[in-house]
Coordinates of C-alpha atoms (C1' of nucleotides) in Angstrom, one line a residue:
Chain A
M1 CA 55.3 -42.1 8.5
S2 CA 54.8 -45.9 8.6
S3 CA 54.5 -46.3 12.4
N4 CA 54.8 -43.4 14.8
K5 CA 56.0 -43.5 18.4
N6 CA 52.4 -43.6 19.7
S7 CA 51.7 -47.0 18.1
K8 CA 51.1 -49.5 20.9
V9 CA 52.0 -52.5 18.9
D10 CA 53.8 -55.1 21.0
P11 CA 57.4 -55.3 19.8
R12 CA 57.2 -59.1 19.8
I13 CA 54.5 -59.0 17.2
I14 CA 56.5 -56.8 15.0
R15 CA 59.5 -59.0 15.3
T16 CA 57.5 -62.2 14.8
K17 CA 55.7 -61.0 11.7
R18 CA 59.0 -59.7 10.2
M19 CA 60.6 -63.0 10.7
F20 CA 57.8 -64.9 9.1
K21 CA 57.9 -62.6 6.1
E22 CA 61.6 -62.9 5.7
A23 CA 61.4 -66.6 6.1
L24 CA 58.8 -67.0 3.3
I25 CA 60.7 -64.7 1.0
S26 CA 63.9 -66.5 1.5
L27 CA 62.3 -69.8 0.8
L28 CA 60.6 -68.4 -2.3
E29 CA 63.9 -67.0 -3.6
E30 CA 65.5 -70.4 -3.2
N31 CA 62.8 -71.8 -5.5
V32 CA 61.6 -74.4 -3.0
D33 CA 59.1 -76.5 -4.8
K34 CA 55.5 -75.9 -3.9
S35 CA 55.0 -79.3 -2.2
K36 CA 57.7 -78.5 0.3
L37 CA 56.6 -75.0 1.1
T38 CA 54.7 -75.9 4.3
V39 CA 53.8 -73.9 7.4
Q40 CA 56.3 -76.0 9.3
S41 CA 59.2 -75.2 6.9
I42 CA 58.4 -71.5 7.1
A43 CA 58.3 -71.7 10.9
D44 CA 61.6 -73.6 10.9
R45 CA 63.2 -70.9 8.8
A46 CA 61.8 -68.2 11.0
E47 CA 63.0 -70.0 14.0
L48 CA 59.5 -69.8 15.5
N49 CA 56.8 -72.3 16.5
R50 CA 54.3 -73.5 14.0
A51 CA 51.4 -72.5 16.2
T52 CA 52.7 -69.0 16.4
F53 CA 52.2 -68.7 12.7
Y54 CA 48.4 -69.2 13.2
L55 CA 48.3 -66.5 15.7
H56 CA 49.1 -64.0 12.9
Y57 CA 48.1 -65.6 9.6
R58 CA 45.2 -67.6 8.4
D59 CA 47.4 -69.6 6.1
I60 CA 50.4 -69.3 3.8
E61 CA 48.3 -67.4 1.2
D62 CA 47.4 -64.9 3.9
L63 CA 51.0 -64.2 4.7
M64 CA 51.7 -64.0 1.0
E65 CA 49.1 -61.3 0.6
Q66 CA 50.5 -59.2 3.4
I67 CA 54.0 -59.4 1.9
I68 CA 52.5 -58.3 -1.5
E69 CA 50.9 -55.3 0.1
E70 CA 54.2 -54.2 1.7
V71 CA 56.1 -54.7 -1.5
L72 CA 53.6 -52.7 -3.6
A73 CA 53.6 -49.9 -1.1
E74 CA 57.4 -49.8 -1.3
M75 CA 57.2 -49.8 -5.1
S76 CA 54.8 -46.9 -5.2
N77 CA 57.0 -45.0 -2.8
T78 CA 60.0 -45.6 -5.0
I79 CA 58.3 -44.4 -8.1
T80 CA 56.4 -41.5 -6.6
P81 CA 58.6 -40.4 -3.7
S82 CA 56.7 -38.9 -0.8
P83 CA 56.4 -35.0 -1.1
V84 CA 58.7 -34.6 1.9
N85 CA 62.0 -35.8 0.4
Q86 CA 61.1 -35.1 -3.2
Q87 CA 64.4 -34.4 -5.0
S88 CA 62.8 -31.8 -7.4
I89 CA 65.6 -31.9 -9.9
G90 CA 64.8 -28.8 -11.8
K91 CA 63.6 -29.7 -15.3
G92 CA 60.1 -29.0 -14.2
N93 CA 57.9 -32.1 -14.3
R94 CA 60.2 -35.2 -14.1
A95 CA 57.1 -37.3 -13.5
S96 CA 56.0 -39.2 -16.5
G97 CA 58.9 -40.5 -18.6
S98 CA 61.6 -41.2 -16.0
R99 CA 59.2 -43.0 -13.8
L100 CA 59.6 -46.0 -16.0
I101 CA 63.3 -46.0 -15.2
S102 CA 62.7 -45.6 -11.4
F103 CA 60.3 -48.6 -11.7
L104 CA 62.9 -50.7 -13.5
E105 CA 65.7 -49.7 -11.1
H106 CA 63.6 -50.7 -8.2
I107 CA 62.8 -54.1 -9.7
H108 CA 66.4 -54.6 -10.6
Q109 CA 67.5 -54.1 -7.1
N110 CA 65.0 -56.7 -5.8
A111 CA 65.2 -59.0 -8.8
G112 CA 64.9 -62.3 -6.9
L113 CA 61.9 -61.2 -5.0
Y114 CA 60.1 -59.7 -8.0
Q115 CA 60.8 -62.7 -10.2
V116 CA 58.9 -64.9 -7.7
L117 CA 56.1 -62.4 -6.9
L118 CA 55.4 -61.8 -10.6
E119 CA 54.3 -65.5 -10.7
N120 CA 51.4 -64.4 -8.5
K121 CA 48.3 -63.5 -10.5
E122 CA 47.1 -60.9 -8.0
F123 CA 50.5 -59.3 -7.8
R124 CA 50.8 -59.0 -11.5
K125 CA 47.3 -57.4 -11.6
R126 CA 48.3 -54.8 -9.1
V127 CA 51.6 -54.0 -10.8
F128 CA 49.7 -53.8 -14.1
G129 CA 47.6 -51.1 -12.5
I130 CA 50.6 -49.1 -11.3
L131 CA 52.3 -49.4 -14.7
L132 CA 49.1 -48.3 -16.3
D133 CA 49.1 -45.1 -14.3
I134 CA 52.6 -44.4 -15.3
V135 CA 51.9 -44.9 -19.0
S136 CA 48.7 -42.9 -18.8
L137 CA 50.5 -39.9 -17.3
W138 CA 53.2 -40.3 -19.9
G139 CA 50.7 -40.5 -22.7
E140 CA 49.1 -37.3 -21.6
D141 CA 52.4 -35.5 -21.6
R142 CA 53.1 -36.7 -25.1
K143 CA 49.6 -35.8 -26.2
A144 CA 50.1 -32.2 -24.9
K145 CA 53.2 -32.1 -27.1
G146 CA 51.4 -33.2 -30.1
R147 CA 52.8 -36.8 -30.2
S148 CA 50.8 -39.7 -29.1
F149 CA 51.2 -43.5 -28.7
K150 CA 50.5 -45.7 -31.6
V151 CA 48.9 -48.5 -29.5
P152 CA 46.5 -48.7 -26.6
N153 CA 47.9 -48.1 -23.1
E154 CA 47.0 -51.6 -22.0
I155 CA 49.1 -53.1 -24.8
I156 CA 52.0 -51.0 -23.8
V157 CA 51.7 -52.1 -20.2
S158 CA 51.1 -55.8 -20.9
S159 CA 54.1 -56.0 -23.3
S160 CA 56.3 -54.2 -20.8
L161 CA 55.3 -56.6 -18.1
G162 CA 56.1 -59.5 -20.4
I163 CA 59.5 -58.0 -21.1
V164 CA 60.2 -57.5 -17.4
S165 CA 59.3 -61.0 -16.6
W166 CA 61.6 -62.4 -19.2
W167 CA 64.3 -60.0 -18.1
L168 CA 64.1 -61.3 -14.6
A169 CA 63.9 -64.9 -15.6
E170 CA 67.1 -64.5 -17.6
G171 CA 68.9 -62.9 -14.7
T172 CA 68.6 -59.3 -15.8
P173 CA 71.0 -59.5 -18.7
Y174 CA 70.6 -55.8 -19.7
S175 CA 70.8 -52.7 -17.5
S176 CA 67.6 -51.2 -16.5
S177 CA 68.3 -48.0 -18.5
Y178 CA 69.0 -50.0 -21.6
L179 CA 65.8 -52.0 -21.1
A180 CA 63.8 -48.8 -20.6
K181 CA 65.2 -47.6 -23.9
Q182 CA 64.1 -50.7 -25.7
I183 CA 60.6 -50.4 -24.2
V184 CA 60.4 -46.7 -25.2
R185 CA 61.6 -47.6 -28.7
M186 CA 58.7 -50.0 -29.1
V187 CA 56.0 -47.6 -28.1
Chain B
M1 CA 49.1 -90.3 -37.9
S2 CA 48.7 -90.1 -34.1
S3 CA 48.0 -93.7 -33.4
N4 CA 48.0 -96.3 -36.2
K5 CA 46.1 -99.6 -36.3
N6 CA 49.1 -101.6 -35.1
S7 CA 49.2 -99.9 -31.7
K8 CA 48.5 -102.4 -29.0
V9 CA 47.4 -100.0 -26.4
D10 CA 44.5 -101.2 -24.3
P11 CA 41.4 -99.1 -25.2
R12 CA 40.6 -98.8 -21.5
I13 CA 43.9 -97.0 -20.9
I14 CA 43.2 -94.6 -23.7
R15 CA 39.8 -93.9 -22.4
T16 CA 41.0 -93.5 -18.8
K17 CA 43.8 -91.2 -19.6
R18 CA 41.5 -89.1 -21.8
M19 CA 39.0 -88.8 -19.0
F20 CA 41.6 -87.7 -16.4
K21 CA 43.0 -85.1 -18.8
E22 CA 39.5 -83.7 -19.6
A23 CA 38.7 -83.7 -15.9
L24 CA 41.7 -81.7 -14.9
I25 CA 41.2 -79.3 -17.8
S26 CA 37.6 -78.7 -17.0
L27 CA 38.5 -78.1 -13.3
L28 CA 41.2 -75.6 -14.3
E29 CA 38.9 -73.8 -16.7
E30 CA 36.5 -73.4 -13.8
N31 CA 39.2 -71.6 -11.9
V32 CA 38.9 -74.1 -9.0
D33 CA 41.2 -72.7 -6.3
K34 CA 44.5 -74.6 -5.8
S35 CA 43.6 -76.0 -2.4
K36 CA 40.6 -77.8 -3.8
L37 CA 42.4 -79.2 -6.8
T38 CA 43.0 -82.7 -5.3
V39 CA 43.5 -86.1 -6.9
Q40 CA 40.1 -87.0 -5.4
S41 CA 38.3 -84.1 -7.1
I42 CA 39.9 -84.9 -10.4
A43 CA 38.9 -88.6 -10.1
D44 CA 35.4 -87.5 -9.2
R45 CA 35.1 -85.3 -12.2
A46 CA 36.5 -88.1 -14.4
E47 CA 34.1 -90.6 -12.8
L48 CA 37.0 -92.9 -12.0
N49 CA 38.5 -94.2 -8.9
R50 CA 41.2 -92.3 -7.1
A51 CA 43.5 -95.3 -7.1
T52 CA 43.2 -95.6 -10.8
F53 CA 44.8 -92.1 -11.1
Y54 CA 48.0 -93.5 -9.5
L55 CA 48.1 -96.3 -12.1
H56 CA 48.8 -93.7 -14.7
Y57 CA 50.3 -90.6 -13.1
R58 CA 52.8 -90.0 -10.4
D59 CA 50.9 -86.9 -9.1
I60 CA 48.8 -84.0 -10.4
E61 CA 52.0 -82.3 -11.7
D62 CA 52.7 -85.4 -13.8
L63 CA 49.3 -85.3 -15.4
M64 CA 49.7 -81.6 -16.0
E65 CA 53.0 -82.2 -17.8
Q66 CA 51.4 -84.7 -20.1
I67 CA 48.6 -82.3 -20.9
I68 CA 51.1 -79.6 -21.7
E69 CA 53.0 -81.9 -24.1
E70 CA 49.8 -82.6 -26.0
V71 CA 48.8 -79.0 -26.2
L72 CA 52.2 -77.9 -27.4
A73 CA 52.2 -80.6 -30.1
E74 CA 48.8 -79.4 -31.2
M75 CA 50.0 -75.8 -31.3
S76 CA 53.0 -76.7 -33.4
N77 CA 50.8 -78.6 -35.8
T78 CA 48.5 -75.6 -36.1
I79 CA 51.3 -73.2 -36.8
T80 CA 53.3 -75.4 -39.1
P81 CA 50.8 -77.7 -40.7
S82 CA 52.1 -81.1 -41.6
P83 CA 53.5 -81.3 -45.2
V84 CA 50.7 -83.6 -46.3
N85 CA 47.8 -81.2 -46.2
Q86 CA 49.8 -78.0 -46.7
Q87 CA 47.6 -75.6 -48.4
S88 CA 50.4 -74.0 -50.5
I89 CA 48.6 -70.8 -51.3
G90 CA 50.8 -69.6 -54.1
K91 CA 52.5 -66.5 -52.9
G92 CA 55.6 -68.6 -52.4
N93 CA 56.7 -68.6 -48.8
R94 CA 53.7 -67.8 -46.5
A95 CA 55.7 -69.1 -43.6
S96 CA 57.0 -66.2 -41.5
G97 CA 54.6 -63.4 -41.2
S98 CA 51.3 -65.1 -41.2
R99 CA 52.4 -67.7 -38.6
L100 CA 51.8 -65.1 -35.9
I101 CA 48.2 -65.0 -37.0
S102 CA 47.8 -68.8 -37.0
F103 CA 49.3 -68.8 -33.6
L104 CA 46.9 -66.2 -32.2
E105 CA 43.9 -67.8 -34.0
H106 CA 44.7 -71.1 -32.3
I107 CA 45.0 -69.5 -28.9
H108 CA 41.8 -67.6 -29.4
Q109 CA 39.9 -70.8 -30.1
N110 CA 41.2 -72.4 -26.9
A111 CA 41.2 -69.2 -24.8
G112 CA 40.1 -70.8 -21.6
L113 CA 42.7 -73.5 -21.7
Y114 CA 45.6 -71.2 -22.7
Q115 CA 44.7 -68.7 -20.1
V116 CA 45.2 -71.3 -17.4
L117 CA 48.2 -73.0 -19.0
L118 CA 50.1 -69.8 -19.4
E119 CA 50.1 -69.5 -15.6
N120 CA 52.5 -72.5 -15.8
K121 CA 56.1 -71.5 -15.8
E122 CA 57.3 -74.5 -17.9
F123 CA 54.5 -74.0 -20.4
R124 CA 55.3 -70.4 -20.9
K125 CA 59.0 -71.3 -21.4
R126 CA 58.0 -73.8 -24.1
V127 CA 55.7 -71.3 -25.8
F128 CA 58.4 -68.7 -25.7
G129 CA 60.6 -71.1 -27.6
I130 CA 58.0 -71.7 -30.3
L131 CA 57.4 -68.0 -30.7
L132 CA 61.1 -67.3 -30.8
D133 CA 61.3 -69.6 -33.8
I134 CA 58.5 -67.8 -35.5
V135 CA 60.0 -64.4 -34.9
S136 CA 63.5 -65.6 -35.9
L137 CA 62.2 -66.9 -39.3
W138 CA 60.3 -63.7 -39.8
G139 CA 63.4 -61.6 -38.9
E140 CA 65.4 -63.4 -41.5
D141 CA 62.8 -62.7 -44.1
R142 CA 62.8 -59.0 -43.3
K143 CA 66.6 -59.0 -43.3
A144 CA 66.7 -60.5 -46.8
K145 CA 64.4 -57.6 -47.8
G146 CA 66.7 -55.0 -46.3
R147 CA 64.5 -54.2 -43.3
S148 CA 65.2 -55.5 -39.8
F149 CA 63.8 -55.4 -36.4
K150 CA 64.7 -52.6 -34.1
V151 CA 64.9 -54.7 -30.9
P152 CA 66.2 -58.1 -30.0
N153 CA 64.0 -61.1 -30.9
E154 CA 63.7 -62.1 -27.2
I155 CA 62.2 -58.7 -26.4
I156 CA 59.7 -59.0 -29.3
V157 CA 58.7 -62.5 -28.0
S158 CA 58.4 -61.6 -24.3
S159 CA 56.4 -58.6 -25.0
S160 CA 54.1 -60.5 -27.3
L161 CA 53.6 -63.2 -24.7
G162 CA 52.8 -60.4 -22.2
I163 CA 50.2 -59.0 -24.6
V164 CA 48.7 -62.4 -25.2
S165 CA 48.4 -63.1 -21.5
W166 CA 46.6 -59.8 -20.9
W167 CA 44.4 -60.4 -23.9
L168 CA 43.3 -63.7 -22.5
A169 CA 42.8 -62.4 -19.0
E170 CA 40.5 -59.7 -20.4
G171 CA 38.4 -62.2 -22.3
T172 CA 40.0 -61.6 -25.8
P173 CA 38.6 -58.1 -26.3
Y174 CA 40.2 -57.7 -29.7
S175 CA 40.1 -60.1 -32.7
S176 CA 43.3 -62.1 -33.3
S177 CA 44.0 -60.3 -36.5
Y178 CA 43.7 -56.9 -34.9
L179 CA 46.0 -58.0 -32.1
A180 CA 48.5 -59.3 -34.6
K181 CA 48.5 -55.9 -36.3
Q182 CA 49.2 -54.2 -33.0
I183 CA 52.1 -56.5 -32.3
V184 CA 53.5 -56.0 -35.7
R185 CA 53.2 -52.3 -35.3
M186 CA 55.3 -52.4 -32.2
V187 CA 58.1 -54.3 -33.8
Chain C
dT1 C1' 33.2 -118.8 -26.9
dT2 C1' 36.2 -119.8 -23.5
dA3 C1' 40.7 -119.0 -21.3
dA4 C1' 44.2 -115.8 -20.2
dC5 C1' 45.5 -111.5 -19.5
dT6 C1' 45.2 -106.7 -18.1
dA7 C1' 42.8 -102.7 -16.2
dA8 C1' 39.7 -100.7 -12.7
dT9 C1' 37.6 -100.9 -8.2
dT10 C1' 37.4 -101.4 -3.4
dG11 C1' 38.8 -101.2 1.3
dA12 C1' 42.6 -100.7 4.2
dT13 C1' 46.8 -98.6 5.8
dA14 C1' 50.8 -95.5 7.1
dC15 C1' 52.2 -91.0 6.6
dG16 C1' 52.4 -86.0 6.6
dG17 C1' 50.4 -81.3 6.6
dT18 C1' 46.5 -78.5 8.5
dG19 C1' 44.2 -75.9 11.8
dT20 C1' 42.8 -75.6 16.7
dC21 C1' 43.2 -76.0 21.6
dA22 C1' 44.4 -75.7 26.8
dA23 C1' 48.2 -75.3 29.7
dT24 C1' 52.4 -73.1 30.5
dA25 C1' 56.5 -70.1 29.9
dA26 C1' 58.4 -65.7 28.5
dA27 C1' 58.2 -60.9 27.6
dA28 C1' 56.2 -56.3 27.7
dT29 C1' 53.3 -52.7 29.9
dT30 C1' 51.4 -50.2 33.7
Chain D
dA1 C1' 56.0 -56.0 41.1
dA2 C1' 51.7 -57.1 39.3
dT3 C1' 49.1 -57.5 35.2
dT4 C1' 48.5 -58.2 30.5
dT5 C1' 49.8 -60.1 26.2
dT6 C1' 52.5 -63.0 23.3
dA7 C1' 55.0 -67.4 22.3
dT8 C1' 55.8 -72.2 23.2
dT9 C1' 54.5 -76.9 23.8
dG10 C1' 52.1 -81.2 23.2
dA11 C1' 48.0 -83.0 21.9
dC12 C1' 44.2 -83.7 18.9
dA13 C1' 40.9 -84.6 14.8
dC14 C1' 40.7 -84.0 10.1
dC15 C1' 42.0 -84.5 5.3
dG16 C1' 44.8 -85.5 1.3
dT17 C1' 48.7 -88.5 -0.3
dA18 C1' 50.5 -92.7 -1.9
dT19 C1' 50.6 -97.5 -1.8
dC20 C1' 48.8 -102.3 -1.2
dA21 C1' 46.2 -106.9 -1.7
dA22 C1' 42.1 -108.8 -3.1
dT23 C1' 38.3 -108.6 -6.2
dT24 C1' 35.5 -107.3 -10.2
dA25 C1' 35.2 -106.0 -15.0
dG26 C1' 36.7 -105.6 -19.7
dT27 C1' 40.0 -107.0 -23.6
dT28 C1' 42.5 -110.1 -26.5
dA29 C1' 43.8 -114.3 -28.5
dA30 C1' 43.5 -119.3 -28.8

DNA sequence: TTAACTAATTGATACGGTGTCAATAAAATT
DNA sequence: AATTTTATTGACACCGTATCAATTAGTTAA
């Protein structure tokens, strides 16, 4: 799905971009302070030349944005699995409620990365949008059953995001299912 | 209270530091992008020489930290007014519950500043601590009355912080009292 | 008010990161 | 094997950082 066999992308490009991305992520996860996060340090970590960086990215921010796009795509796939390998676990529509758990599970398994990325304003905005979709669907489900949320969806989403950020900052002290329970309880 | 008559601080220093602080704050509130936030641009805005900056601060981060300390002190004073001009509005202990409203009011009146500062990890951590104190006091009050919160204090605080961040990012669409109501409702 | 301090300015400097380039080496495609 | 594309290398101009000595301006105290 992501890149079929007919793609004529030079394998060197794929390898190089992957290495720069992994390099930046590893540096970010090590909490390298901003002043030492230079193109040179990223190139060193990637074991590539500094000039090569500029063949693929405008600047560090550009690389960051591309990483964000990939991570968001992965997140969306995790929450809403592609129709092909949909596990269709009976129970009719598993969509709304349990998506929150999928979301938290996915974040839990990439805690270090998400802790760093959630510092990024644009990333938070995008995740907010994804969460808002989940909560909206969920809200419609509840509405159909006669129950409804007591507070606006945006408040549910922003508070959930706040909880997740704290959860990550504290080293994910609770399991994702317990956290989901607490969030649901608050709604 | 802040600076008595015996303080032998050269008025030039006070003026200079004030101007650098105001300069950085005004630049931050204008959402100047990070790459253009230089010592030179701050000095320009302050109408002071760049070298003068280094007479008072190690770097921009240092100036930022000093601003944060001042803002936090102001915030604490707003929430827990100094014993001298305590308004003591009968009703015994007004402490716990209405402190949330004072907190939100204060943020509302400095929305631009707080929106920027809450991007800062250290600042968020400190505000988290202040909010945790408020919520803990509040929780004890409720406990004494037989009622208690359904979720851990940290979850209440982190969700509230998330809501406040969203509220500021959206240009404070609700009044602070309405927002307080929604937060209380969720607890 | 003058003399002494102390802060701010100015111009200079070394250093390090940025972004780009031409020439060359290495790898992939045909 | 020949051609095309990517990666490396060394060089370069530019800009921001951080510090300095010398000078100017403002404050304090005698």
